[in-house]
Amino acid sequence: EAQLLESGGGLVQPGGSLRLSCAASGFTFSSNAMSWVRQAPGKGLEWVSAISGSGSSTYYADSVKGRFTISRANSKNTLYLQMNSLRAEDTAVYYCAKDSGYVRAEYFQHWGQGTLVTVSS
Amino acid sequence: EIVLTQSPGTLSLSPGERATLSCRASQSVSSSYLAWYQQKPGQAPRLLIYGASSRATDIPDRFSGSGSGTDFTLTISRLEPEDFAVYYCQQYGTSPLTFGGGTKVESK
């Protein structure tokens, strides 16, 4: 069964940077698109970014475009999210999710347990 | 972007009762690309339904999805104690992917 384990969350000041990682196992990592989905404290779910199975195509929500960069290392079964110019409104639990599709984000078959990012001075 | 509106915000029911959750889209969801997730406190979401009506792996048949166009429904035929949770709908037919605000199913 697919397993996803996020890491890299923590406390960062506004304007700072953070890099999240997601280690995948239990499936052929390169066969699926992958996404990041976040959830602000007490709020609903928000899709953040996705990347195709090959890594050649990336997609972003308008709220993070130009500040966040998604990437993947298929040789290491690892997904990344580089977050720059962080704002208070980026505070959330960030989930790594295995997409049903290969080229683009569709629905999310498996989710990690999440990593908390707190942006505060 | 497609806005998904879920209703009601909270549903208070007893175990054994039927739950009917609604998800309405601001525009038609292409090819019924609509999914439903369950989330319990402190846990990640879990996929229940995709393609509006297909159950995900290992999901009990008391969960069913229906609808097309702009109106979708998740039905739980007989609530079990473990079904009390928050439920989200999500559309994946049009970029960007969007989620509804959620419906909390609580024990009466």
Short mmCIF file of C-alpha atoms in Angstrom, two decimals:
data_model
loop_
_atom_site.label_atom_id
_atom_site.label_comp_id
_atom_site.label_asym_id
_atom_site.label_seq_id
_atom_site.Cartn_x
_atom_site.Cartn_y
_atom_site.Cartn_z
CA GLU A 1 0.00 0.00 0.00
CA ALA A 2 1.15 3.51 -0.77
CA GLN A 3 2.77 5.41 2.06
CA LEU A 4 3.68 9.09 2.09
CA LEU A 5 5.75 10.78 4.79
CA GLU A 6 6.13 14.56 4.83
CA SER A 7 8.90 16.45 6.59
CA GLY A 8 10.38 19.93 6.71
CA GLY A 9 7.61 21.89 8.37
CA GLY A 10 8.22 24.33 11.21
CA LEU A 11 8.12 27.93 12.33
CA VAL A 12 9.36 30.57 9.90
CA GLN A 13 9.21 34.36 9.86
CA PRO A 14 7.18 36.25 7.25
CA GLY A 15 9.24 36.60 4.09
CA GLY A 16 11.24 33.49 4.91
CA SER A 17 11.66 30.20 3.08
CA LEU A 18 11.05 26.55 3.81
CA ARG A 19 11.44 23.33 1.85
CA LEU A 20 9.04 20.46 2.38
CA SER A 21 9.81 16.88 1.40
CA CYS A 22 7.57 13.87 0.92
CA ALA A 23 9.07 10.37 0.89
CA ALA A 24 6.95 7.88 -1.01
CA SER A 25 6.89 4.09 -0.84
CA GLY A 26 4.64 1.16 -1.74
CA PHE A 27 3.96 2.18 -5.34
CA THR A 28 5.82 3.07 -8.53
CA PHE A 29 6.45 6.72 -7.75
CA SER A 30 7.12 7.87 -11.31
CA SER A 31 3.78 6.49 -12.53
CA ASN A 32 1.66 9.11 -10.79
CA ALA A 33 1.31 12.84 -10.66
CA MET A 34 1.74 14.18 -7.14
CA SER A 35 0.19 17.15 -5.37
CA TRP A 36 0.48 19.31 -2.29
CA VAL A 37 -2.76 20.20 -0.53
CA ARG A 38 -2.92 22.45 2.53
CA GLN A 39 -5.33 23.05 5.36
CA ALA A 40 -5.21 26.18 7.48
CA PRO A 41 -6.04 25.65 11.17
CA GLY A 42 -9.75 24.92 11.55
CA LYS A 43 -10.37 25.47 7.83
CA GLY A 44 -11.03 23.43 4.72
CA LEU A 45 -8.74 21.94 2.09
CA GLU A 46 -6.92 23.95 -0.57
CA TRP A 47 -5.02 22.44 -3.49
CA VAL A 48 -1.61 24.13 -3.76
CA SER A 49 0.44 22.55 -6.53
CA ALA A 50 0.87 19.46 -8.68
CA ILE A 51 3.55 17.86 -10.81
CA SER A 52 3.28 15.24 -13.54
CA GLY A 53 4.79 11.80 -13.17
CA SER A 54 7.79 12.68 -15.31
CA GLY A 55 8.23 16.06 -13.63
CA SER A 56 7.97 17.91 -16.93
CA SER A 57 4.69 19.66 -16.13
CA THR A 58 3.88 21.69 -13.03
CA TYR A 59 0.71 23.42 -11.86
CA TYR A 60 0.06 26.01 -9.16
CA ALA A 61 -2.82 27.70 -7.39
CA ASP A 62 -2.89 31.44 -8.00
CA SER A 63 -2.32 32.02 -4.27
CA VAL A 64 1.20 30.53 -4.44
CA LYS A 65 2.24 31.09 -8.07
CA GLY A 66 5.62 32.76 -8.28
CA ARG A 67 6.46 31.97 -4.64
CA PHE A 68 6.31 28.16 -4.43
CA THR A 69 8.10 25.61 -6.61
CA ILE A 70 7.17 21.94 -6.81
CA SER A 71 9.68 19.33 -7.94
CA ARG A 72 10.33 15.63 -7.69
CA ALA A 73 13.26 13.20 -7.70
CA ASN A 74 11.94 9.95 -9.11
CA SER A 75 15.23 8.21 -8.41
CA LYS A 76 14.73 8.98 -4.73
CA ASN A 77 10.92 8.54 -4.63
CA THR A 78 10.68 12.03 -3.17
CA LEU A 79 8.45 15.04 -3.78
CA TYR A 80 9.45 18.57 -2.78
CA LEU A 81 7.84 21.95 -2.24
CA GLN A 82 10.13 24.98 -2.06
CA MET A 83 8.25 27.81 -0.39
CA ASN A 84 9.64 31.35 -0.62
CA SER A 85 8.31 34.76 0.46
CA LEU A 86 6.10 33.09 3.03
CA ARG A 87 3.11 34.95 4.43
CA ALA A 88 0.99 34.51 7.52
CA GLU A 89 -1.81 33.16 5.32
CA ASP A 90 0.45 30.27 4.26
CA THR A 91 0.18 28.86 7.79
CA ALA A 92 -1.33 25.40 7.39
CA VAL A 93 -0.82 21.67 7.53
CA TYR A 94 0.66 20.68 4.19
CA TYR A 95 -0.31 17.27 2.85
CA CYS A 96 1.47 15.34 0.15
CA ALA A 97 -1.01 13.41 -1.99
CA LYS A 98 -0.74 10.71 -4.65
CA ASP A 99 -2.76 11.66 -7.69
CA SER A 100 -4.88 9.26 -9.69
CA GLY A 101 -3.55 10.65 -12.94
CA TYR A 102 -0.12 10.82 -14.59
CA VAL A 103 -0.03 14.14 -16.43
CA ARG A 104 -2.19 16.40 -14.29
CA ALA A 105 -3.78 16.55 -10.87
CA GLU A 106 -7.09 14.74 -10.59
CA TYR A 107 -8.32 13.13 -7.40
CA PHE A 108 -6.15 12.05 -4.50
CA GLN A 109 -5.89 8.34 -3.80
CA HIS A 110 -3.52 8.49 -0.85
CA TRP A 111 -2.46 11.20 1.56
CA GLY A 112 0.43 11.65 3.94
CA GLN A 113 -0.15 12.66 7.55
CA GLY A 114 0.88 16.22 6.89
CA THR A 115 3.50 18.65 8.16
CA LEU A 116 2.66 21.92 9.90
CA VAL A 117 4.04 25.18 8.57
CA THR A 118 3.64 28.22 10.80
CA VAL A 119 4.51 31.66 9.46
CA SER A 120 4.82 34.12 12.31
CA SER A 121 7.20 36.67 13.75
CA GLU B 1 -12.58 28.78 -10.97
CA ILE B 2 -15.39 26.44 -10.00
CA VAL B 3 -16.79 27.18 -6.54
CA LEU B 4 -18.24 24.19 -4.69
CA THR B 5 -20.86 24.88 -2.03
CA GLN B 6 -21.60 22.10 0.44
CA SER B 7 -24.75 21.90 2.50
CA PRO B 8 -25.68 21.64 5.22
CA GLY B 9 -22.70 22.91 7.15
CA THR B 10 -23.47 20.51 9.99
CA LEU B 11 -25.67 17.43 10.03
CA SER B 12 -26.75 16.07 13.43
CA LEU B 13 -27.85 12.45 13.19
CA SER B 14 -27.93 9.25 15.20
CA PRO B 15 -26.18 5.97 14.36
CA GLY B 16 -28.29 3.94 11.96
CA GLU B 17 -29.81 7.00 10.30
CA ARG B 18 -29.35 8.00 6.68
CA ALA B 19 -27.10 10.98 5.85
CA THR B 20 -27.53 13.00 2.67
CA LEU B 21 -24.82 15.55 1.87
CA SER B 22 -25.03 18.03 -1.00
CA CYS B 23 -22.33 19.60 -3.16
CA ARG B 24 -23.36 22.26 -5.66
CA ALA B 25 -20.98 23.66 -8.28
CA SER B 26 -20.96 27.21 -9.65
CA GLN B 27 -20.66 25.75 -13.16
CA SER B 28 -20.95 22.33 -14.68
CA VAL B 29 -18.32 19.81 -13.58
CA SER B 30 -17.04 18.22 -16.76
CA SER B 31 -17.34 14.44 -17.13
CA SER B 32 -18.61 14.18 -13.55
CA TYR B 33 -15.08 14.64 -12.29
CA LEU B 34 -16.21 14.93 -8.68
CA ALA B 35 -14.66 13.22 -5.65
CA TRP B 36 -15.64 12.93 -1.99
CA TYR B 37 -13.32 12.64 1.02
CA GLN B 38 -13.79 11.89 4.70
CA GLN B 39 -11.63 13.56 7.34
CA LYS B 40 -11.55 12.74 11.04
CA PRO B 41 -9.95 15.05 13.64
CA GLY B 42 -6.16 14.99 13.50
CA GLN B 43 -6.13 12.73 10.45
CA ALA B 44 -5.51 13.17 6.75
CA PRO B 45 -8.47 13.04 4.37
CA ARG B 46 -9.45 9.66 2.91
CA LEU B 47 -10.82 9.17 -0.59
CA LEU B 48 -14.37 7.77 -0.60
CA ILE B 49 -15.81 8.41 -4.06
CA TYR B 50 -14.41 9.46 -7.45
CA GLY B 51 -16.07 10.02 -10.81
CA ALA B 52 -19.15 11.14 -8.84
CA SER B 53 -20.27 7.57 -8.10
CA SER B 54 -17.35 5.11 -8.03
CA ARG B 55 -16.32 3.87 -4.62
CA ALA B 56 -12.63 3.88 -3.80
CA THR B 57 -10.84 0.73 -2.68
CA ASP B 58 -12.06 -0.72 0.64
CA ILE B 59 -14.87 1.81 1.04
CA PRO B 60 -18.02 0.17 2.47
CA ASP B 61 -21.09 0.05 0.23
CA ARG B 62 -23.11 2.15 2.67
CA PHE B 63 -21.33 5.09 1.02
CA SER B 64 -22.70 6.08 -2.38
CA GLY B 65 -22.32 9.05 -4.65
CA SER B 66 -24.61 10.42 -7.32
CA GLY B 67 -25.24 13.46 -9.48
CA SER B 68 -23.96 15.23 -12.54
CA GLY B 69 -23.59 18.73 -13.95
CA THR B 70 -23.77 21.06 -10.99
CA ASP B 71 -25.51 18.96 -8.33
CA PHE B 72 -23.90 16.05 -6.51
CA THR B 73 -24.84 14.01 -3.46
CA LEU B 74 -23.02 11.76 -1.02
CA THR B 75 -25.30 9.35 0.81
CA ILE B 76 -24.43 7.26 3.84
CA SER B 77 -27.23 4.71 4.04
CA ARG B 78 -26.87 3.78 7.72
CA LEU B 79 -24.47 5.75 9.87
CA GLU B 80 -21.90 3.77 11.81
CA PRO B 81 -20.10 5.32 14.83
CA GLU B 82 -16.91 5.66 12.76
CA ASP B 83 -18.69 7.71 10.08
CA PHE B 84 -18.96 10.86 12.21
CA ALA B 85 -16.48 13.16 10.52
CA VAL B 86 -16.15 16.04 8.07
CA TYR B 87 -16.81 15.36 4.40
CA TYR B 88 -15.41 17.33 1.48
CA CYS B 89 -16.25 17.31 -2.20
CA GLN B 90 -13.62 18.16 -4.82
CA GLN B 91 -13.84 18.78 -8.56
CA TYR B 92 -11.02 17.86 -10.91
CA GLY B 93 -12.56 18.61 -14.27
CA THR B 94 -11.37 22.19 -14.51
CA SER B 95 -8.16 23.82 -13.34
CA PRO B 96 -7.63 24.87 -10.64
CA LEU B 97 -8.82 21.91 -8.60
CA THR B 98 -11.20 23.12 -5.92
CA PHE B 99 -12.76 21.75 -2.75
CA GLY B 100 -16.04 22.49 -1.06
CA GLY B 101 -16.10 23.98 2.42
CA GLY B 102 -17.09 20.69 4.05
CA THR B 103 -20.05 19.18 5.88
CA LYS B 104 -19.61 18.00 9.44
CA VAL B 105 -21.64 14.93 10.35
CA GLU B 106 -22.01 14.86 14.11
CA SER B 107 -23.67 12.52 16.54
CA LYS B 108 -26.99 13.75 17.87
#
